[in-house]
Amino acid sequence: MARADNINPGILAWARETAGLSLEDAAARLGITATAALSAAEKLEEIESGTKFPTRNQLSKFASVYRRPLITFYMAQPPAKAPRGEDFRTLPFEVPARENAMLDALLRNIRARQEMVRSLVEDDEDKQPLEFVGSVAMQRGVQFVVDSIAATLGFQPNARRTGTPEDLFKDLRRRAERAGIFVLLIGDLGHHTSAISERVFRGFAIADRVAPFVVINDQDARTARSFTLIHELAHIWLGQTGVSGLAAEVQATTPQGQIEQFCNDVAGQFLLPSSVIATRPDFPADSVPRAMSVISGIAELWRVSEPMVAYRLSRLGWITGTVYSELTQAFAARWQATRAKVKEDARDTDGGPSYYTVKQFKLGDALLGVVHNAMRSNNITHTKAAKVLGVNPSSVEPLLKKYENGRGAFVPVIGG
């Protein structure tokens, strides 16, 4: 069997390490089997040292498992690390190497897809640059940014809301996409085994004037999506590309932290305007049970998440920092329990939304619409369309036909 004897073995070790895999884990994923003389990890180490070279088929498996293009393994040295943009996160813990590697892989994938979408959008001669991208500065203040986003979306933050928090998100997402922003729900690398915790990243924005992207980690609670969406829109209005974390973990002691807190304040003011909570509820600032009761009522009335309401009350000084910390821990524990129950129920239940229904919802109308128009105009191949959508080529046509049948109508989705 032909061997890839002209590759750079050192790249193999680099690719494995940046994928967050040990020799043992990688050998198992690559399907390398042990012999009486050598363990699977030792056989992989031989390949990485250049003692032996992989077969062509094995090299393809390396590319798949490590999520790198084949050409990477022929390079003289590892490529430069792709920029994440600004890292606005405050992480009070050390991210495991594997999750860090998965986040880098996810952001590389998103950037590559955004660049392809940008080229497709630019082919439309009538498409004009989006003036709102990078149109404001923090010095204008939170309310100015809130008003600008609301005007562009055609949304009235003070208006009474109906439906559920999920309905609110769908409405805001639809408005954002109509304004020219691509909104995707992605929290893994194509399989649940590669899920990235919402504590590692909550959202990602690409502030591009032709094809701005917002990515929301779908591992997070559904009720949190509206806050993340508006938070990332604030980054786009500020003209900042980067990755964001949880609001409760922000420390405004660095320039990045100050920006992150500003965007959180924009999202909080947008979803729960000061005018609708102008009167402070009558409860002790240090009472967790009373705060929980008040927060639950406000969240129910305004169709927003309880953690977001807690953030607003904390920023207003209506609850103490200690109470806010206890509340966020309680909300996080409740979400973990809810997610575990959803997974357990899914094992015992047949049916549910189809793969294409869920995928359509996560990709969004804007992305499907661009790919649909390009495909039907023969301006893009199935292979490239699959890369833009993040699916196998065989899934492209079923997805586009579903989009055609519903013309992008949003559908319900279960789970996180």
Coordinates of C-alpha atoms in Angstrom, one line a residue:
M1 CA 0.0 0.0 0.0
A2 CA 1.4 3.4 -1.0
R3 CA 2.8 5.4 1.9
A4 CA 2.9 9.2 2.3
D5 CA 6.7 9.3 2.6
N6 CA 7.0 13.0 1.6
I7 CA 5.0 14.5 4.5
N8 CA 6.5 16.3 7.5
P9 CA 6.1 14.0 10.5
G10 CA 6.6 16.8 12.9
I11 CA 3.3 18.3 11.6
L12 CA 1.5 15.2 12.7
A13 CA 2.5 15.7 16.3
W14 CA 1.6 19.4 16.2
A15 CA -1.8 18.6 14.7
R16 CA -2.5 16.0 17.4
E17 CA -1.5 18.4 20.2
T18 CA -3.5 21.3 18.8
A19 CA -6.5 18.9 18.6
G20 CA -6.1 18.4 22.3
L21 CA -5.4 14.7 22.0
S22 CA -2.9 12.5 23.8
L23 CA -1.1 9.8 22.0
E24 CA -3.4 7.2 23.5
D25 CA -6.6 9.1 22.6
A26 CA -5.4 9.9 19.1
A27 CA -4.4 6.3 18.4
A28 CA -7.8 5.1 19.5
R29 CA -9.6 7.7 17.3
L30 CA -7.4 6.8 14.3
G31 CA -8.1 3.2 14.6
I32 CA -4.5 2.2 15.2
T33 CA -4.3 -1.3 16.8
A34 CA -1.7 -2.6 19.2
T35 CA 0.5 -5.6 18.4
A36 CA 2.5 -7.9 20.7
A37 CA 5.5 -5.7 20.3
L38 CA 4.0 -2.2 20.3
S39 CA 1.0 -0.5 21.9
A40 CA -1.2 1.7 19.6
A41 CA 0.3 4.8 21.2
E42 CA 3.8 3.6 20.5
K43 CA 2.9 2.9 16.9
L44 CA 1.5 6.4 16.5
E45 CA 4.7 7.8 18.1
E46 CA 6.8 6.0 15.4
I47 CA 4.8 7.7 12.7
E48 CA 5.2 11.1 14.4
S49 CA 9.0 10.6 14.8
G50 CA 9.3 9.7 11.1
T51 CA 10.5 6.1 11.8
K52 CA 7.5 5.0 9.8
F53 CA 5.2 6.8 7.4
P54 CA 1.4 6.5 7.2
T55 CA -0.4 5.1 4.3
R56 CA -2.4 7.5 2.1
N57 CA -5.6 6.2 3.7
Q58 CA -4.2 6.7 7.2
L59 CA -3.2 10.3 6.3
S60 CA -6.8 11.0 5.3
K61 CA -7.9 9.7 8.7
F62 CA -5.3 12.0 10.3
A63 CA -6.8 15.0 8.5
S64 CA -10.3 14.0 9.6
V65 CA -9.5 13.3 13.2
Y66 CA -7.3 16.4 13.7
R67 CA -9.6 18.6 11.5
R68 CA -6.8 19.8 9.3
P69 CA -6.6 19.9 5.4
L70 CA -4.4 17.2 3.9
I71 CA -2.0 19.8 2.5
T72 CA -1.1 20.8 6.1
F73 CA 0.9 17.7 6.6
Y74 CA 3.2 18.5 3.7
M75 CA 4.2 22.0 5.0
A76 CA 7.7 22.7 6.2
Q77 CA 6.4 24.1 9.5
P78 CA 3.0 24.4 11.2
P79 CA 0.8 27.2 9.9
A80 CA 0.3 30.3 12.1
K81 CA -2.5 30.0 14.5
A82 CA -5.7 31.5 13.1
P83 CA -6.7 34.6 15.1
R84 CA -9.8 34.4 17.2
G85 CA -10.2 38.1 17.0
E86 CA -10.5 39.8 20.4
D87 CA -10.9 37.4 23.3
F88 CA -13.5 39.1 25.5
R89 CA -13.9 36.2 27.9
T90 CA -13.1 36.2 31.6
L91 CA -12.5 32.6 32.5
P92 CA -12.1 31.8 36.2
F93 CA -10.8 28.4 35.4
E94 CA -8.2 26.8 33.1
V95 CA -9.8 25.5 29.9
P96 CA -8.9 21.8 29.2
A97 CA -6.5 21.5 26.2
R98 CA -9.1 19.5 24.3
E99 CA -11.9 22.1 24.6
N100 CA -9.5 24.9 23.7
A101 CA -8.4 23.0 20.6
M102 CA -12.1 22.3 19.7
L103 CA -12.9 26.0 20.1
D104 CA -10.0 26.9 17.8
A105 CA -11.2 24.4 15.3
L106 CA -14.7 25.7 15.5
L107 CA -13.6 29.3 15.0
R108 CA -11.4 28.3 12.1
N109 CA -14.4 26.6 10.5
I110 CA -16.7 29.6 11.1
R111 CA -14.2 32.0 9.6
A112 CA -13.7 29.8 6.5
R113 CA -17.5 29.6 6.1
Q114 CA -18.0 33.3 6.6
E115 CA -15.4 34.0 3.9
M116 CA -17.2 31.8 1.4
V117 CA -20.5 33.5 2.3
R118 CA -18.9 36.9 1.8
S119 CA -17.7 35.9 -1.7
L120 CA -21.3 34.8 -2.6
V121 CA -22.9 38.0 -1.2
E122 CA -20.4 40.2 -3.0
D123 CA -21.5 38.6 -6.3
D124 CA -24.8 40.4 -5.8
E125 CA -24.3 43.8 -7.5
D126 CA -27.1 45.3 -5.6
K127 CA -25.6 44.5 -2.2
Q128 CA -24.4 47.5 -0.4
P129 CA -22.0 47.5 2.6
L130 CA -23.9 47.5 5.9
E131 CA -23.5 50.9 7.5
F132 CA -24.3 49.8 11.0
V133 CA -21.2 47.6 11.3
G134 CA -18.6 49.6 13.3
S135 CA -20.9 52.6 13.3
V136 CA -20.7 53.4 17.1
A137 CA -18.2 53.8 19.9
M138 CA -18.6 53.1 23.5
Q139 CA -18.3 56.8 24.3
R140 CA -21.8 57.2 22.8
G141 CA -23.2 55.3 25.8
V142 CA -25.3 52.2 26.2
Q143 CA -28.7 53.8 25.4
F144 CA -27.4 55.1 22.1
V145 CA -26.3 51.7 20.9
V146 CA -29.6 50.1 22.1
D147 CA -31.6 52.7 20.1
S148 CA -29.4 52.1 17.0
I149 CA -29.8 48.4 17.1
A150 CA -33.6 48.6 17.8
A151 CA -34.0 51.0 14.9
T152 CA -32.2 48.7 12.5
L153 CA -34.1 45.7 13.7
G154 CA -37.4 47.6 13.7
F155 CA -38.0 46.4 17.3
Q156 CA -39.6 48.3 20.2
P157 CA -37.9 47.2 23.4
N158 CA -40.6 48.9 25.6
A159 CA -43.5 47.1 23.9
R160 CA -45.3 44.4 25.9
R161 CA -44.3 40.9 24.7
T162 CA -46.3 37.7 24.1
G163 CA -45.3 34.1 23.6
T164 CA -42.2 32.5 25.1
P165 CA -38.5 33.4 25.5
E166 CA -38.0 31.1 22.5
D167 CA -40.5 33.1 20.5
L168 CA -38.7 36.3 21.4
F169 CA -35.4 34.9 20.1
K170 CA -36.9 33.7 16.9
D171 CA -38.4 37.2 16.3
L172 CA -35.1 39.0 17.1
R173 CA -33.1 36.5 14.9
R174 CA -35.5 37.0 12.0
R175 CA -35.1 40.7 12.3
A176 CA -31.3 40.5 12.5
E177 CA -31.2 38.3 9.4
R178 CA -33.4 40.6 7.4
A179 CA -30.9 43.4 8.3
G180 CA -28.2 41.3 6.7
I181 CA -26.7 39.5 9.7
F182 CA -26.1 35.7 9.6
V183 CA -27.1 34.1 12.9
L184 CA -26.1 30.5 13.5
L185 CA -26.5 28.2 16.4
I186 CA -23.4 26.1 16.8
G187 CA -21.8 24.5 19.8
D188 CA -19.9 21.5 18.5
L189 CA -17.8 20.3 15.6
G190 CA -20.6 18.2 14.0
H191 CA -21.2 15.6 16.7
H192 CA -22.3 15.7 20.3
T193 CA -19.0 14.2 21.5
S194 CA -17.3 17.4 20.4
A195 CA -19.7 19.7 22.3
I196 CA -18.1 22.9 23.7
S197 CA -19.4 24.1 27.1
E198 CA -21.1 27.5 27.3
R199 CA -18.6 28.4 30.0
V200 CA -15.8 28.1 27.4
F201 CA -17.6 30.3 24.9
R202 CA -21.1 31.7 24.7
G203 CA -21.0 33.7 21.4
F204 CA -18.8 34.8 18.6
A205 CA -19.2 37.8 16.3
I206 CA -17.5 38.6 12.9
A207 CA -17.9 42.3 12.3
D208 CA -17.8 42.3 8.5
R209 CA -19.7 45.0 6.5
V210 CA -20.7 42.6 3.8
A211 CA -21.5 39.3 5.7
P212 CA -21.5 39.8 9.5
F213 CA -21.8 36.6 11.5
V214 CA -23.2 35.9 14.9
V215 CA -22.6 32.4 16.3
I216 CA -24.5 31.4 19.5
N217 CA -23.4 28.4 21.4
D218 CA -26.4 26.0 21.3
Q219 CA -25.1 24.2 24.4
D220 CA -26.4 27.1 26.4
A221 CA -30.0 27.4 27.6
R222 CA -32.5 28.4 25.0
T223 CA -33.8 31.2 27.2
A224 CA -30.3 32.7 27.1
R225 CA -30.2 33.1 23.3
S226 CA -31.8 36.5 23.0
F227 CA -29.3 38.0 25.4
T228 CA -26.4 36.4 23.6
L229 CA -27.7 37.6 20.2
I230 CA -28.1 41.2 21.3
H231 CA -24.7 41.1 23.1
E232 CA -23.0 39.9 19.8
L233 CA -24.9 42.5 17.8
A234 CA -23.4 45.2 20.1
H235 CA -20.0 43.8 19.2
I236 CA -20.9 44.2 15.5
W237 CA -22.1 47.7 16.0
L238 CA -18.8 48.5 17.7
G239 CA -17.0 46.8 14.8
Q240 CA -15.3 44.2 17.0
T241 CA -14.7 40.6 15.9
G242 CA -14.2 38.2 18.8
V243 CA -15.4 35.5 21.2
S244 CA -17.5 36.1 24.3
G245 CA -18.2 34.3 27.6
L246 CA -20.8 34.3 30.3
A247 CA -22.0 37.6 31.7
A248 CA -21.6 36.5 35.3
E249 CA -17.9 35.9 34.8
V250 CA -17.0 39.3 33.3
Q251 CA -14.3 41.3 35.1
A252 CA -14.2 44.9 33.9
T253 CA -10.5 45.3 34.9
T254 CA -9.1 45.0 31.4
P255 CA -10.0 46.8 28.2
Q256 CA -11.6 43.6 26.9
G257 CA -13.5 43.2 30.1
Q258 CA -14.8 46.8 29.9
I259 CA -16.0 46.1 26.3
E260 CA -17.7 42.9 27.3
Q261 CA -19.5 44.6 30.2
F262 CA -20.6 47.3 27.9
C263 CA -22.1 44.8 25.5
N264 CA -23.8 43.0 28.4
D265 CA -25.3 46.3 29.5
V266 CA -26.5 46.9 25.9
A267 CA -28.2 43.5 25.9
G268 CA -29.7 44.0 29.3
Q269 CA -31.0 47.5 28.5
F270 CA -32.4 46.3 25.2
L271 CA -34.2 43.3 26.6
L272 CA -35.3 44.9 29.9
P273 CA -35.3 48.7 29.5
S274 CA -34.9 50.9 32.5
S275 CA -38.4 52.3 31.8
V276 CA -40.1 49.0 32.5
I277 CA -38.3 48.4 35.8
A278 CA -38.2 52.1 36.9
T279 CA -39.5 51.3 40.4
R280 CA -37.3 49.2 42.6
P281 CA -39.1 46.1 44.0
D282 CA -39.6 46.1 47.7
F283 CA -37.2 43.3 48.9
P284 CA -34.0 43.2 50.9
A285 CA -30.9 43.4 48.6
D286 CA -29.3 40.5 50.5
S287 CA -32.3 38.1 50.4
V288 CA -31.7 35.3 47.9
P289 CA -35.3 33.8 48.1
R290 CA -37.0 37.2 47.7
A291 CA -34.7 38.1 44.8
M292 CA -35.4 34.8 43.1
S293 CA -39.1 35.4 43.4
V294 CA -38.9 38.9 42.0
I295 CA -36.6 37.8 39.2
S296 CA -38.9 35.0 38.2
G297 CA -41.9 37.4 37.9
I298 CA -40.0 39.9 35.8
A299 CA -38.5 37.1 33.5
E300 CA -42.0 35.7 33.0
L301 CA -43.5 39.1 32.2
W302 CA -40.8 40.2 29.7
R303 CA -40.1 36.7 28.2
V304 CA -36.4 36.8 29.1
S305 CA -34.1 34.5 31.1
E306 CA -33.8 34.7 34.8
P307 CA -30.0 35.0 34.7
M308 CA -30.4 38.1 32.5
V309 CA -32.8 39.7 35.0
A310 CA -30.4 38.9 37.8
Y311 CA -27.6 40.6 35.8
R312 CA -29.8 43.7 35.4
L313 CA -30.7 43.9 39.1
S314 CA -27.1 43.4 40.0
R315 CA -25.9 46.3 37.7
L316 CA -28.7 48.5 39.1
G317 CA -27.4 47.7 42.6
W318 CA -30.7 46.2 43.7
I319 CA -29.1 42.9 44.8
T320 CA -25.7 42.5 46.3
G321 CA -22.7 40.9 44.6
T322 CA -23.0 37.9 47.0
V323 CA -26.6 37.4 46.2
Y324 CA -25.9 37.7 42.5
S325 CA -23.1 35.1 42.8
E326 CA -25.5 32.7 44.7
L327 CA -28.2 33.2 42.1
T328 CA -25.9 32.5 39.1
Q329 CA -24.7 29.3 40.7
A330 CA -28.3 28.2 41.4
F331 CA -29.3 29.0 37.8
A332 CA -26.2 27.1 36.4
A333 CA -27.0 24.1 38.5
R334 CA -30.6 24.1 37.5
W335 CA -29.6 24.4 33.8
Q336 CA -27.2 21.4 34.1
A337 CA -30.0 19.4 35.7
T338 CA -32.5 20.4 33.0
R339 CA -30.0 19.5 30.2
A340 CA -29.3 16.1 31.8
K341 CA -33.0 15.4 32.0
V342 CA -33.5 16.4 28.4
K343 CA -30.8 14.0 27.3
E344 CA -32.2 11.2 29.5
D345 CA -35.7 11.7 28.1
A346 CA -34.4 11.7 24.5
R347 CA -33.0 8.2 25.1
D348 CA -36.4 7.0 26.1
T349 CA -38.4 8.8 23.4
D350 CA -38.6 7.9 19.7
G351 CA -39.3 10.6 17.1
G352 CA -38.8 14.3 17.5
P353 CA -37.8 16.8 14.9
S354 CA -35.9 15.4 11.9
Y355 CA -32.2 16.0 11.3
Y356 CA -33.1 18.5 8.5
T357 CA -35.6 20.3 10.7
V358 CA -33.0 20.8 13.4
K359 CA -30.2 21.7 11.0
Q360 CA -32.4 24.2 9.2
F361 CA -33.2 26.0 12.5
K362 CA -29.5 26.0 13.5
L363 CA -28.2 27.3 10.2
G364 CA -30.9 30.1 9.9
D365 CA -32.8 31.5 6.9
A366 CA -30.1 33.9 5.9
L367 CA -27.4 31.3 5.3
L368 CA -29.7 28.8 3.7
G369 CA -31.1 31.6 1.5
V370 CA -27.7 32.6 0.2
V371 CA -26.7 29.0 -0.6
H372 CA -30.1 28.3 -2.2
N373 CA -29.8 31.2 -4.5
A374 CA -26.2 30.4 -5.4
M375 CA -27.1 26.7 -6.1
R376 CA -30.1 27.5 -8.2
S377 CA -28.1 29.9 -10.2
N378 CA -25.3 27.4 -10.7
N379 CA -22.8 29.7 -9.0
I380 CA -21.7 27.2 -6.4
T381 CA -21.0 23.4 -6.4
H382 CA -22.5 20.9 -4.1
T383 CA -19.1 20.4 -2.4
K384 CA -18.7 24.1 -1.7
A385 CA -22.3 24.5 -0.6
A386 CA -21.7 21.6 1.9
K387 CA -18.7 23.4 3.3
V388 CA -20.7 26.6 3.7
L389 CA -23.5 24.8 5.5
G390 CA -21.3 22.5 7.5
V391 CA -22.9 19.3 6.3
N392 CA -22.2 16.4 4.0
P393 CA -22.7 17.0 0.3
S394 CA -25.6 14.4 0.3
S395 CA -27.5 16.6 2.8
V396 CA -27.4 19.8 0.7
E397 CA -30.3 19.1 -1.6
P398 CA -32.7 17.8 1.2
L399 CA -31.9 20.9 3.2
L400 CA -32.5 23.3 0.2
K401 CA -35.7 21.5 -0.7
K402 CA -36.9 21.8 2.9
Y403 CA -36.0 25.5 2.8
E404 CA -38.0 25.9 -0.5
N405 CA -41.0 24.2 0.9
G406 CA -41.2 26.4 3.9
R407 CA -39.4 29.4 2.4
G408 CA -37.3 29.6 5.5
A409 CA -40.2 29.4 8.0
F410 CA -38.7 28.9 11.5
V411 CA -39.6 25.7 13.2
P412 CA -39.6 24.5 16.8
V413 CA -36.6 22.7 18.0
I414 CA -36.2 20.5 21.1
G415 CA -33.2 20.2 23.5
G416 CA -30.7 22.8 24.6

